[in-house]
Coordinates of N, CA and C in Angstrom, one line a residue:
M1 N 6.9 5.9 -17.1 CA 7.8 5.7 -17.9 C 9.6 4.8 -17.5
K2 N 9.3 5.3 -15.7 CA 10.5 4.7 -15.4 C 10.2 2.8 -15.3
N3 N 9.5 2.7 -15.3 CA 8.7 1.4 -14.9 C 9.3 1.4 -15.9
R4 N 8.4 1.1 -16.9 CA 8.9 0.5 -18.3 C 9.9 0.5 -18.6
I5 N 11.2 1.5 -17.6 CA 12.9 1.0 -18.7 C 12.7 -0.6 -17.8
L6 N 12.5 -0.6 -16.6 CA 13.1 -1.1 -15.1 C 13.0 -2.4 -15.7
Y7 N 11.5 -2.4 -16.2 CA 10.8 -3.9 -16.4 C 11.8 -4.4 -18.0
G8 N 12.4 -3.4 -18.9 CA 13.1 -3.4 -20.0 C 14.3 -4.3 -20.0
I9 N 15.1 -3.4 -18.8 CA 16.4 -3.7 -18.3 C 16.5 -5.6 -17.7
L10 N 15.2 -6.1 -16.6 CA 14.8 -7.0 -15.7 C 14.4 -7.9 -17.3
A11 N 13.7 -8.3 -17.9 CA 13.7 -8.6 -18.9 C 14.8 -9.9 -19.8
Y12 N 15.6 -8.1 -20.3 CA 16.5 -8.0 -21.2 C 18.0 -9.4 -19.9
L13 N 18.4 -8.7 -19.3 CA 19.4 -9.2 -18.3 C 18.8 -10.8 -17.7
L14 N 17.2 -10.8 -17.5 CA 17.4 -12.2 -17.1 C 16.9 -13.0 -18.2
L15 N 16.3 -13.2 -19.1 CA 16.4 -13.9 -20.5 C 16.8 -14.1 -21.3
S16 N 17.6 -12.2 -21.7 CA 18.7 -12.8 -22.5 C 19.6 -13.9 -22.6
N17 N 20.2 -14.1 -23.3 CA 22.0 -15.1 -23.0 C 23.3 -13.9 -23.7
V18 N 24.4 -14.2 -22.2 CA 25.1 -14.1 -22.5 C 26.1 -13.8 -22.8
S19 N 27.0 -13.3 -23.4 CA 28.3 -14.3 -24.2 C 29.4 -15.2 -23.6
G20 N 28.9 -16.3 -23.8 CA 29.8 -17.2 -22.3 C 30.8 -16.5 -22.3
M21 N 32.4 -15.6 -22.3 CA 33.4 -15.3 -21.9 C 32.7 -14.3 -20.5
A22 N 31.3 -14.3 -20.5 CA 31.2 -13.4 -19.9 C 30.4 -14.2 -18.5
Q23 N 29.6 -14.6 -18.5 CA 29.2 -15.8 -17.9 C 30.3 -16.5 -16.9
I24 N 31.5 -16.6 -17.9 CA 32.4 -17.5 -17.2 C 33.2 -16.6 -16.7
R25 N 33.4 -15.0 -16.9 CA 34.3 -14.2 -15.4 C 33.2 -13.8 -14.9
V26 N 32.1 -14.0 -15.3 CA 31.2 -14.0 -13.5 C 30.9 -14.6 -12.9
N27 N 31.2 -16.0 -13.3 CA 31.6 -16.9 -12.5 C 32.3 -17.3 -11.9
E28 N 33.5 -16.9 -11.8 CA 35.2 -17.3 -11.5 C 34.9 -16.6 -10.5
N29 N 34.2 -14.9 -10.5 CA 34.5 -14.3 -9.1 C 32.8 -14.0 -8.2
I30 N 31.4 -14.0 -8.5 CA 30.8 -14.8 -7.5 C 30.9 -15.9 -7.0
Q31 N 31.0 -17.0 -7.7 CA 31.1 -18.3 -7.0 C 33.0 -18.0 -6.0
D32 N 33.6 -17.6 -6.6 CA 34.9 -17.9 -6.1 C 35.1 -17.2 -4.7
G33 N 34.4 -15.8 -4.3 CA 33.6 -15.2 -3.9 C 33.4 -15.7 -2.5
K34 N 33.7 -14.0 -1.8 CA 33.0 -14.8 0.1 C 31.8 -13.7 0.8
T35 N 31.5 -12.4 0.4 CA 31.0 -11.2 0.8 C 31.1 -10.2 -0.6
L36 N 29.8 -9.6 -0.3 CA 29.6 -8.9 -1.4 C 28.7 -7.6 -0.6
I37 N 29.2 -6.4 -0.7 CA 29.0 -5.0 0.4 C 27.6 -4.5 -1.0
M38 N 26.6 -4.7 -0.6 CA 25.7 -3.9 -2.3 C 25.0 -3.1 -1.7
L39 N 24.5 -1.7 -2.6 CA 23.5 -0.9 -1.9 C 21.8 -0.4 -2.9
T40 N 21.5 -0.4 -2.5 CA 20.1 0.2 -3.3 C 19.5 1.3 -3.6
P41 N 19.5 1.9 -4.5 CA 19.8 3.0 -4.9 C 17.5 3.3 -5.3
Q42 N 17.1 2.9 -5.2 CA 15.5 2.8 -5.7 C 15.1 2.8 -3.9
Y43 N 15.9 2.5 -3.2 CA 15.2 2.9 -1.8 C 15.4 4.4 -1.5
L44 N 16.2 4.7 -2.3 CA 16.6 6.1 -1.7 C 14.9 7.4 -2.2
Q45 N 14.6 6.5 -3.2 CA 13.1 7.0 -3.9 C 12.4 7.7 -2.2
V46 N 11.9 5.9 -1.8 CA 11.2 6.3 -0.5 C 11.8 6.5 0.8
D47 N 12.4 7.2 1.0 CA 13.3 7.9 1.8 C 14.1 7.6 2.9
Q48 N 14.5 5.8 2.4 CA 15.0 5.0 3.0 C 16.5 4.1 2.5
L49 N 17.4 4.4 3.6 CA 18.7 3.8 3.8 C 19.0 2.7 3.7
R50 N 19.4 1.8 3.1 CA 19.5 -0.1 2.8 C 21.4 -0.3 2.3
I51 N 21.5 -1.0 3.2 CA 23.3 -2.2 2.5 C 22.3 -2.6 3.1
E52 N 23.5 -3.6 1.7 CA 23.1 -5.2 1.5 C 23.9 -6.2 1.8
I53 N 24.2 -7.0 2.3 CA 25.5 -8.1 2.7 C 25.0 -9.3 2.3
D54 N 25.6 -9.9 1.2 CA 25.7 -10.9 0.7 C 27.2 -12.0 1.2
R55 N 26.8 -13.1 2.1 CA 27.8 -13.6 2.4 C 27.3 -15.2 1.4
R56 N 28.9 -15.7 0.9 CA 28.2 -17.2 0.9 C 28.7 -18.4 1.9
I57 N 27.4 -19.3 1.7 CA 27.8 -19.7 3.1 C 27.7 -21.5 3.0
A58 N 28.1 -21.4 1.3 CA 28.1 -22.7 0.7 C 28.4 -23.1 -0.5
D59 N 28.7 -23.5 -1.5 CA 29.0 -24.0 -2.6 C 27.4 -23.4 -3.2
R60 N 27.2 -22.6 -4.4 CA 25.7 -22.6 -4.5 C 24.8 -21.6 -4.0
H61 N 25.1 -21.7 -2.5 CA 24.2 -21.0 -1.6 C 25.0 -19.8 -0.7
W62 N 24.1 -18.9 -0.5 CA 24.3 -16.9 -0.4 C 23.3 -17.0 0.9
I63 N 23.1 -16.1 1.7 CA 22.2 -15.0 2.4 C 22.7 -14.0 2.5
T64 N 21.6 -13.3 2.1 CA 21.7 -11.6 1.8 C 21.0 -11.3 3.5
L65 N 21.3 -9.9 4.0 CA 20.7 -9.4 5.0 C 21.3 -8.0 4.7
A66 N 20.0 -7.1 5.1 CA 20.0 -6.1 4.6 C 19.2 -5.7 5.7
P67 N 19.9 -4.8 6.4 CA 19.1 -3.7 7.6 C 18.9 -2.3 6.9
H68 N 17.8 -1.7 6.8 CA 17.4 0.0 7.4 C 16.7 1.0 7.5
Y69 N 17.4 1.9 7.0 CA 17.0 2.8 8.0 C 15.8 4.1 7.5
V70 N 15.1 4.3 8.0 CA 13.9 5.4 7.5 C 13.8 6.8 8.0
Q71 N 14.1 7.8 7.5 CA 13.8 9.5 8.1 C 13.4 9.9 6.6
N72 N 12.2 10.9 7.2 CA 11.7 11.8 6.2 C 11.3 12.8 6.8
S73 N 11.5 14.2 7.0 CA 10.6 15.0 8.0 C 10.0 16.1 6.7
Q74 N 8.4 16.4 7.5 CA 7.7 17.4 6.3 C 7.6 18.6 7.2
Q75 N 7.5 19.3 6.5 CA 6.9 20.3 7.7 C 5.4 20.6 8.9
F76 N 5.2 19.1 8.8 CA 4.1 19.2 9.4 C 3.7 17.2 9.9
Q77 N 5.3 16.9 9.8 CA 5.0 14.8 9.6 C 6.8 15.1 9.3
T78 N 7.1 13.6 10.9 CA 7.7 13.4 10.9 C 7.9 11.6 11.0
H79 N 8.8 11.4 10.1 CA 8.4 9.9 9.5 C 10.0 9.4 9.5
S80 N 10.1 8.4 11.0 CA 11.0 7.8 11.1 C 11.3 6.6 11.2
G81 N 12.4 4.9 10.6 CA 12.1 3.9 11.0 C 13.1 2.9 11.1
F82 N 13.3 1.2 11.2 CA 13.9 0.6 10.5 C 13.1 -0.5 10.2
G83 N 14.0 -1.4 9.8 CA 13.9 -2.6 9.4 C 15.3 -3.7 9.1
L84 N 15.0 -4.9 8.8 CA 15.3 -6.1 8.3 C 15.5 -7.1 7.2
V85 N 15.9 -7.6 6.5 CA 15.6 -8.1 5.5 C 16.6 -9.6 5.4
A86 N 16.4 -10.8 5.4 CA 16.9 -12.1 5.2 C 16.8 -12.3 4.5
T87 N 17.6 -12.9 2.9 CA 17.3 -13.7 1.6 C 17.9 -14.4 1.2
Y88 N 17.2 -16.3 1.5 CA 18.6 -16.8 0.9 C 18.5 -17.1 -0.7
K89 N 19.5 -17.1 -1.5 CA 19.9 -17.4 -2.3 C 20.2 -18.6 -3.0
F90 N 19.7 -19.5 -4.1 CA 20.4 -20.9 -5.5 C 20.6 -20.3 -6.4
F91 N 21.6 -20.6 -6.6 CA 22.1 -20.1 -7.9 C 22.5 -21.5 -8.8
F92 N 21.2 -21.5 -9.6 CA 21.2 -22.9 -10.6 C 22.1 -22.6 -11.8
G93 N 22.8 -21.2 -12.3 CA 23.5 -20.8 -13.1 C 24.6 -20.4 -13.0
T94 N 25.2 -19.9 -14.0 CA 26.7 -19.4 -13.0 C 26.7 -17.8 -12.7
S95 N 25.6 -17.4 -12.8 CA 24.9 -16.0 -12.1 C 24.1 -15.6 -11.7
S96 N 23.1 -17.0 -12.0 CA 21.8 -16.3 -12.1 C 21.3 -17.2 -10.9
Y97 N 20.1 -16.5 -10.2 CA 19.5 -17.1 -8.9 C 18.2 -17.1 -8.9
L98 N 17.5 -18.2 -7.5 CA 16.3 -18.1 -7.4 C 16.3 -17.5 -5.4
G99 N 15.4 -16.7 -5.0 CA 15.9 -16.4 -3.5 C 14.2 -15.9 -2.8
G100 N 14.8 -16.7 -1.4 CA 13.3 -16.9 -0.9 C 13.7 -15.6 0.6
G101 N 12.7 -15.2 1.2 CA 13.1 -14.8 2.5 C 11.9 -13.8 2.9
L102 N 12.1 -13.4 4.2 CA 11.5 -13.1 5.0 C 11.6 -11.2 5.4
Q103 N 10.9 -10.6 5.8 CA 11.3 -9.1 5.8 C 10.2 -8.2 7.3
F104 N 10.6 -7.3 7.7 CA 10.3 -6.4 8.8 C 10.3 -5.0 8.2
T105 N 9.9 -4.6 9.0 CA 9.6 -2.7 9.2 C 8.9 -2.4 10.0
H106 N 9.5 -1.5 10.3 CA 8.8 -0.4 11.7 C 8.7 0.6 11.5
H107 N 7.5 1.3 11.8 CA 7.2 2.6 10.8 C 7.4 3.8 12.1
T108 N 7.7 4.6 12.8 CA 6.8 6.1 13.6 C 6.4 7.4 12.8
I109 N 5.8 8.0 12.6 CA 5.1 9.0 12.1 C 4.5 10.1 13.4
N110 N 4.9 10.6 13.5 CA 4.0 12.3 14.3 C 3.7 13.3 13.2
N111 N 2.6 13.2 13.6 CA 2.1 14.0 12.8 C 1.4 16.1 13.6
Y112 N 1.6 16.9 13.4 CA 1.9 18.2 13.9 C 0.2 19.0 12.9
A113 N 0.6 20.2 13.6 CA -0.8 20.9 13.0 C -0.6 22.1 13.0
R114 N -0.2 23.1 12.3 CA -0.6 24.8 12.8 C -1.3 25.3 13.6
D115 N -1.2 25.6 14.5 CA -2.3 26.9 15.6 C -2.5 27.8 15.5
E116 N -3.6 27.9 14.5 CA -4.0 29.7 14.5 C -3.9 30.6 15.4
Y117 N -4.8 30.2 16.7 CA -5.4 30.4 17.6 C -3.7 31.1 18.8
V118 N -3.1 30.5 19.1 CA -2.0 30.9 19.9 C -0.9 30.9 18.7
N119 N -1.0 30.9 17.5 CA 0.2 31.3 16.6 C 1.7 31.1 17.2
L120 N 1.2 29.3 16.9 CA 2.0 28.0 16.9 C 2.7 27.6 16.0
D121 N 3.9 27.3 14.7 CA 3.7 27.5 14.4 C 3.3 25.6 14.1
K122 N 3.8 24.9 14.8 CA 4.0 23.2 15.5 C 3.3 22.6 16.8
V123 N 1.9 22.1 16.8 CA 1.3 21.2 17.9 C 1.1 20.0 17.3
W124 N 1.5 19.3 17.8 CA 1.7 18.0 17.9 C 0.1 17.6 18.0
L125 N 0.2 16.4 17.4 CA -1.6 15.9 17.2 C -1.5 14.0 17.4
Y126 N -1.1 13.9 16.5 CA -0.8 12.3 16.6 C 0.2 11.1 16.4
K127 N 0.5 10.2 16.8 CA 1.8 9.3 16.6 C 0.7 8.1 16.2
T128 N 1.7 7.5 15.1 CA 1.1 6.6 14.5 C 3.0 5.1 14.4
N129 N 2.7 4.1 15.1 CA 3.4 3.3 14.8 C 2.3 1.8 13.7
I130 N 3.5 1.9 12.9 CA 3.3 0.8 11.4 C 4.0 -0.5 11.8
T131 N 3.8 -1.8 12.0 CA 4.8 -2.3 11.9 C 4.7 -3.7 10.9
Q132 N 5.1 -3.8 10.0 CA 4.9 -4.5 7.9 C 6.0 -6.1 8.4
Y133 N 5.8 -6.9 8.3 CA 5.9 -7.9 8.1 C 5.3 -9.0 6.5
G134 N 6.9 -9.8 5.9 CA 6.9 -9.8 4.9 C 7.7 -11.3 4.4
V135 N 6.9 -11.6 2.9 CA 7.7 -12.6 2.5 C 7.9 -12.2 1.3
N136 N 9.4 -12.9 0.7 CA 9.7 -12.7 -0.7 C 9.8 -13.7 -1.5
A137 N 9.9 -14.1 -2.7 CA 10.4 -14.8 -4.1 C 10.7 -14.7 -4.8
I138 N 11.8 -14.1 -5.2 CA 12.6 -13.7 -6.4 C 13.0 -14.0 -7.0
V139 N 13.6 -14.4 -7.7 CA 14.7 -15.0 -9.4 C 15.5 -13.1 -9.9
G140 N 16.7 -13.7 -9.7 CA 17.7 -12.5 -10.3 C 19.1 -13.1 -10.9
R141 N 20.4 -12.4 -11.1 CA 21.4 -12.3 -11.9 C 22.0 -11.7 -11.9
Y142 N 23.9 -11.8 -11.3 CA 24.3 -10.4 -10.9 C 25.2 -10.9 -12.2
I143 N 25.9 -9.1 -12.3 CA 26.3 -9.1 -13.7 C 27.7 -8.4 -13.1
R144 N 28.9 -9.2 -13.7 CA 30.0 -8.5 -13.4 C 30.5 -6.8 -14.5
L145 N 30.4 -6.0 -14.1 CA 30.5 -4.7 -14.4 C 31.8 -4.2 -14.4
Y146 N 33.0 -4.6 -13.9 CA 34.2 -3.9 -13.7 C 35.2 -5.0 -12.6
P147 N 35.8 -5.2 -12.4 CA 36.4 -6.2 -10.9 C 36.2 -5.6 -9.9
H148 N 36.0 -6.7 -9.2 CA 35.1 -6.1 -7.8 C 33.9 -5.9 -7.9
L149 N 33.4 -5.0 -9.1 CA 32.2 -4.2 -9.0 C 31.2 -5.2 -9.3
F150 N 29.6 -5.1 -9.0 CA 29.1 -5.8 -9.4 C 27.3 -5.4 -9.6
G151 N 26.3 -5.5 -10.5 CA 25.3 -5.3 -10.8 C 24.7 -6.5 -10.4
D152 N 22.8 -6.0 -10.0 CA 22.2 -7.4 -9.7 C 20.9 -7.0 -9.8
I153 N 20.1 -7.6 -10.8 CA 18.8 -7.4 -11.1 C 17.9 -8.8 -10.7
Y154 N 16.8 -8.2 -9.7 CA 16.0 -9.0 -9.3 C 14.2 -8.9 -9.9
G155 N 13.3 -9.6 -9.8 CA 12.5 -9.6 -9.5 C 11.4 -10.7 -8.9
G156 N 10.0 -10.3 -8.5 CA 10.0 -11.3 -8.1 C 8.4 -11.1 -7.7
F157 N 7.6 -11.8 -6.4 CA 6.3 -11.4 -5.4 C 6.9 -12.2 -4.4
G158 N 6.1 -10.7 -3.1 CA 5.9 -10.5 -2.0 C 4.0 -10.9 -1.7
Y159 N 4.4 -11.1 -0.2 CA 3.5 -11.1 0.3 C 3.4 -9.5 2.0
R160 N 2.6 -8.7 1.7 CA 2.8 -8.0 3.3 C 1.6 -8.0 3.9
Y161 N 1.8 -8.1 5.4 CA 0.6 -7.5 5.9 C 1.2 -7.0 7.2
S162 N 0.2 -5.5 7.9 CA 0.5 -4.8 8.3 C -0.2 -4.4 9.4
Q163 N 0.4 -4.0 10.8 CA -0.6 -3.4 12.1 C -0.6 -1.6 12.1
T164 N -1.4 -1.6 12.3 CA -1.2 -0.1 12.4 C -2.3 0.4 14.3
T165 N -1.2 1.1 14.7 CA -2.0 1.7 15.5 C -1.8 3.5 16.3
S166 N -2.8 3.9 16.0 CA -2.4 6.0 16.2 C -2.9 6.0 17.5
S167 N -1.7 7.1 18.4 CA -2.4 7.3 19.4 C -4.0 7.6 19.5
D168 N -4.6 8.6 18.4 CA -6.2 9.1 18.1 C -6.9 8.4 18.2
G169 N -6.4 6.7 17.7 CA -7.4 6.0 17.6 C -8.3 5.6 16.6
V170 N -8.1 6.6 15.7 CA -8.3 6.9 14.4 C -7.9 5.8 12.6
K171 N -8.7 6.0 12.0 CA -6.9 4.9 11.3 C -7.1 5.9 9.9
H172 N -6.0 6.0 9.4 CA -5.6 7.4 8.5 C -4.7 5.7 8.3
S173 N -5.0 6.8 6.8 CA -3.9 6.3 5.9 C -2.9 6.4 4.9
F174 N -1.8 6.4 4.7 CA 0.1 6.4 4.6 C 0.4 6.1 3.8
G175 N -0.6 6.8 2.0 CA -0.5 6.0 1.0 C -1.1 5.5 0.0
R176 N -1.2 5.0 -0.9 CA -1.9 4.4 -1.8 C -1.0 2.9 -2.4
G177 N -1.7 1.7 -2.4 CA -1.9 0.6 -3.5 C -0.2 0.3 -2.6
L178 N 0.6 -0.2 -3.8 CA 0.8 -0.6 -3.3 C 2.4 -1.0 -2.3
L179 N 2.5 0.7 -2.6 CA 3.7 1.5 -2.1 C 3.2 2.1 -0.5
G180 N 2.5 2.2 -0.4 CA 1.6 2.1 0.9 C 2.1 2.1 2.5
L181 N 2.7 2.9 3.5 CA 3.4 2.2 4.8 C 2.6 1.0 4.8
N182 N 1.0 1.2 5.3 CA 0.4 0.5 6.2 C -0.1 -0.5 4.9
Y183 N -0.4 -1.1 3.8 CA -0.5 -2.1 3.1 C -0.6 -3.5 3.0
T184 N -1.1 -4.4 2.7 CA -1.9 -5.0 3.3 C -2.0 -6.0 1.8
G185 N -1.4 -7.4 1.9 CA -1.4 -8.0 0.9 C -0.6 -8.7 -0.5
L186 N -0.6 -8.9 -1.7 CA 0.8 -9.6 -2.8 C 1.1 -8.3 -3.3
T187 N 2.0 -8.5 -3.4 CA 2.8 -7.3 -4.2 C 4.2 -7.9 -5.2
L188 N 4.9 -7.0 -6.1 CA 5.4 -7.2 -6.6 C 6.8 -6.7 -5.9
V189 N 7.9 -7.5 -6.6 CA 9.5 -6.9 -5.8 C 10.0 -7.0 -6.8
L190 N 10.9 -6.2 -7.0 CA 11.5 -5.5 -8.2 C 12.8 -4.2 -7.0
G191 N 14.2 -5.2 -7.7 CA 15.3 -3.8 -7.8 C 16.3 -4.4 -8.4
V192 N 17.3 -2.7 -8.2 CA 18.5 -2.9 -8.8 C 19.5 -3.0 -7.7
R193 N 20.5 -3.7 -7.3 CA 21.7 -3.1 -6.9 C 22.6 -3.4 -7.4
I194 N 24.0 -2.8 -6.7 CA 25.0 -2.6 -7.5 C 26.0 -2.5 -6.1
G195 N 27.2 -3.2 -6.1 CA 28.3 -2.8 -5.1 C 29.1 -4.0 -5.4
I196 N 30.3 -4.0 -4.1 CA 31.6 -4.3 -4.2 C 31.4 -5.9 -3.4
M197 N 32.6 -6.8 -4.5 CA 33.6 -7.6 -3.8 C 34.1 -8.3 -2.7
L198 N 34.2 -8.6 -1.5 CA 35.6 -8.0 -0.8 C 36.1 -9.1 -0.6

């Protein structure tokens, strides 16, 4: 259900015509501004804190840097990680853009178990390091929500390549399909961002 709503919003914002006045107001702020600080709420669902910095480098040319940190602790597993996404954007309209970029994320997962014989709550089992590289191609659109407050919605495709090593030498699974931490292959890139113009 959540995916249908997100797809509907994405289609409406990317394909529909917004009033000329709204487009002019967005253009004035987006193209005249220099820096946006954006938050990406969808990444909180996968235990990732991500803050994105959009910077205008020339007329119609922007670059986005998105450092991110991953932290998740469960009863018998701790998961931490870090990464960076760099995206170049070219504006072909007042608020619409094409983008392409590279990304890198490194995950460290420690797995534990309960030892019934010596009555220990946690006994360390093995550690897994996952390094994932990716490329993305997106199309998106900025929306002026309020003075100095902007939304951004985007969609596209990407490719992921993952390398996994475990201290126990066994191949483990860390999620299924496109959301797996060690996924390799084509993927969809969809997102919503919100932030302020400095």
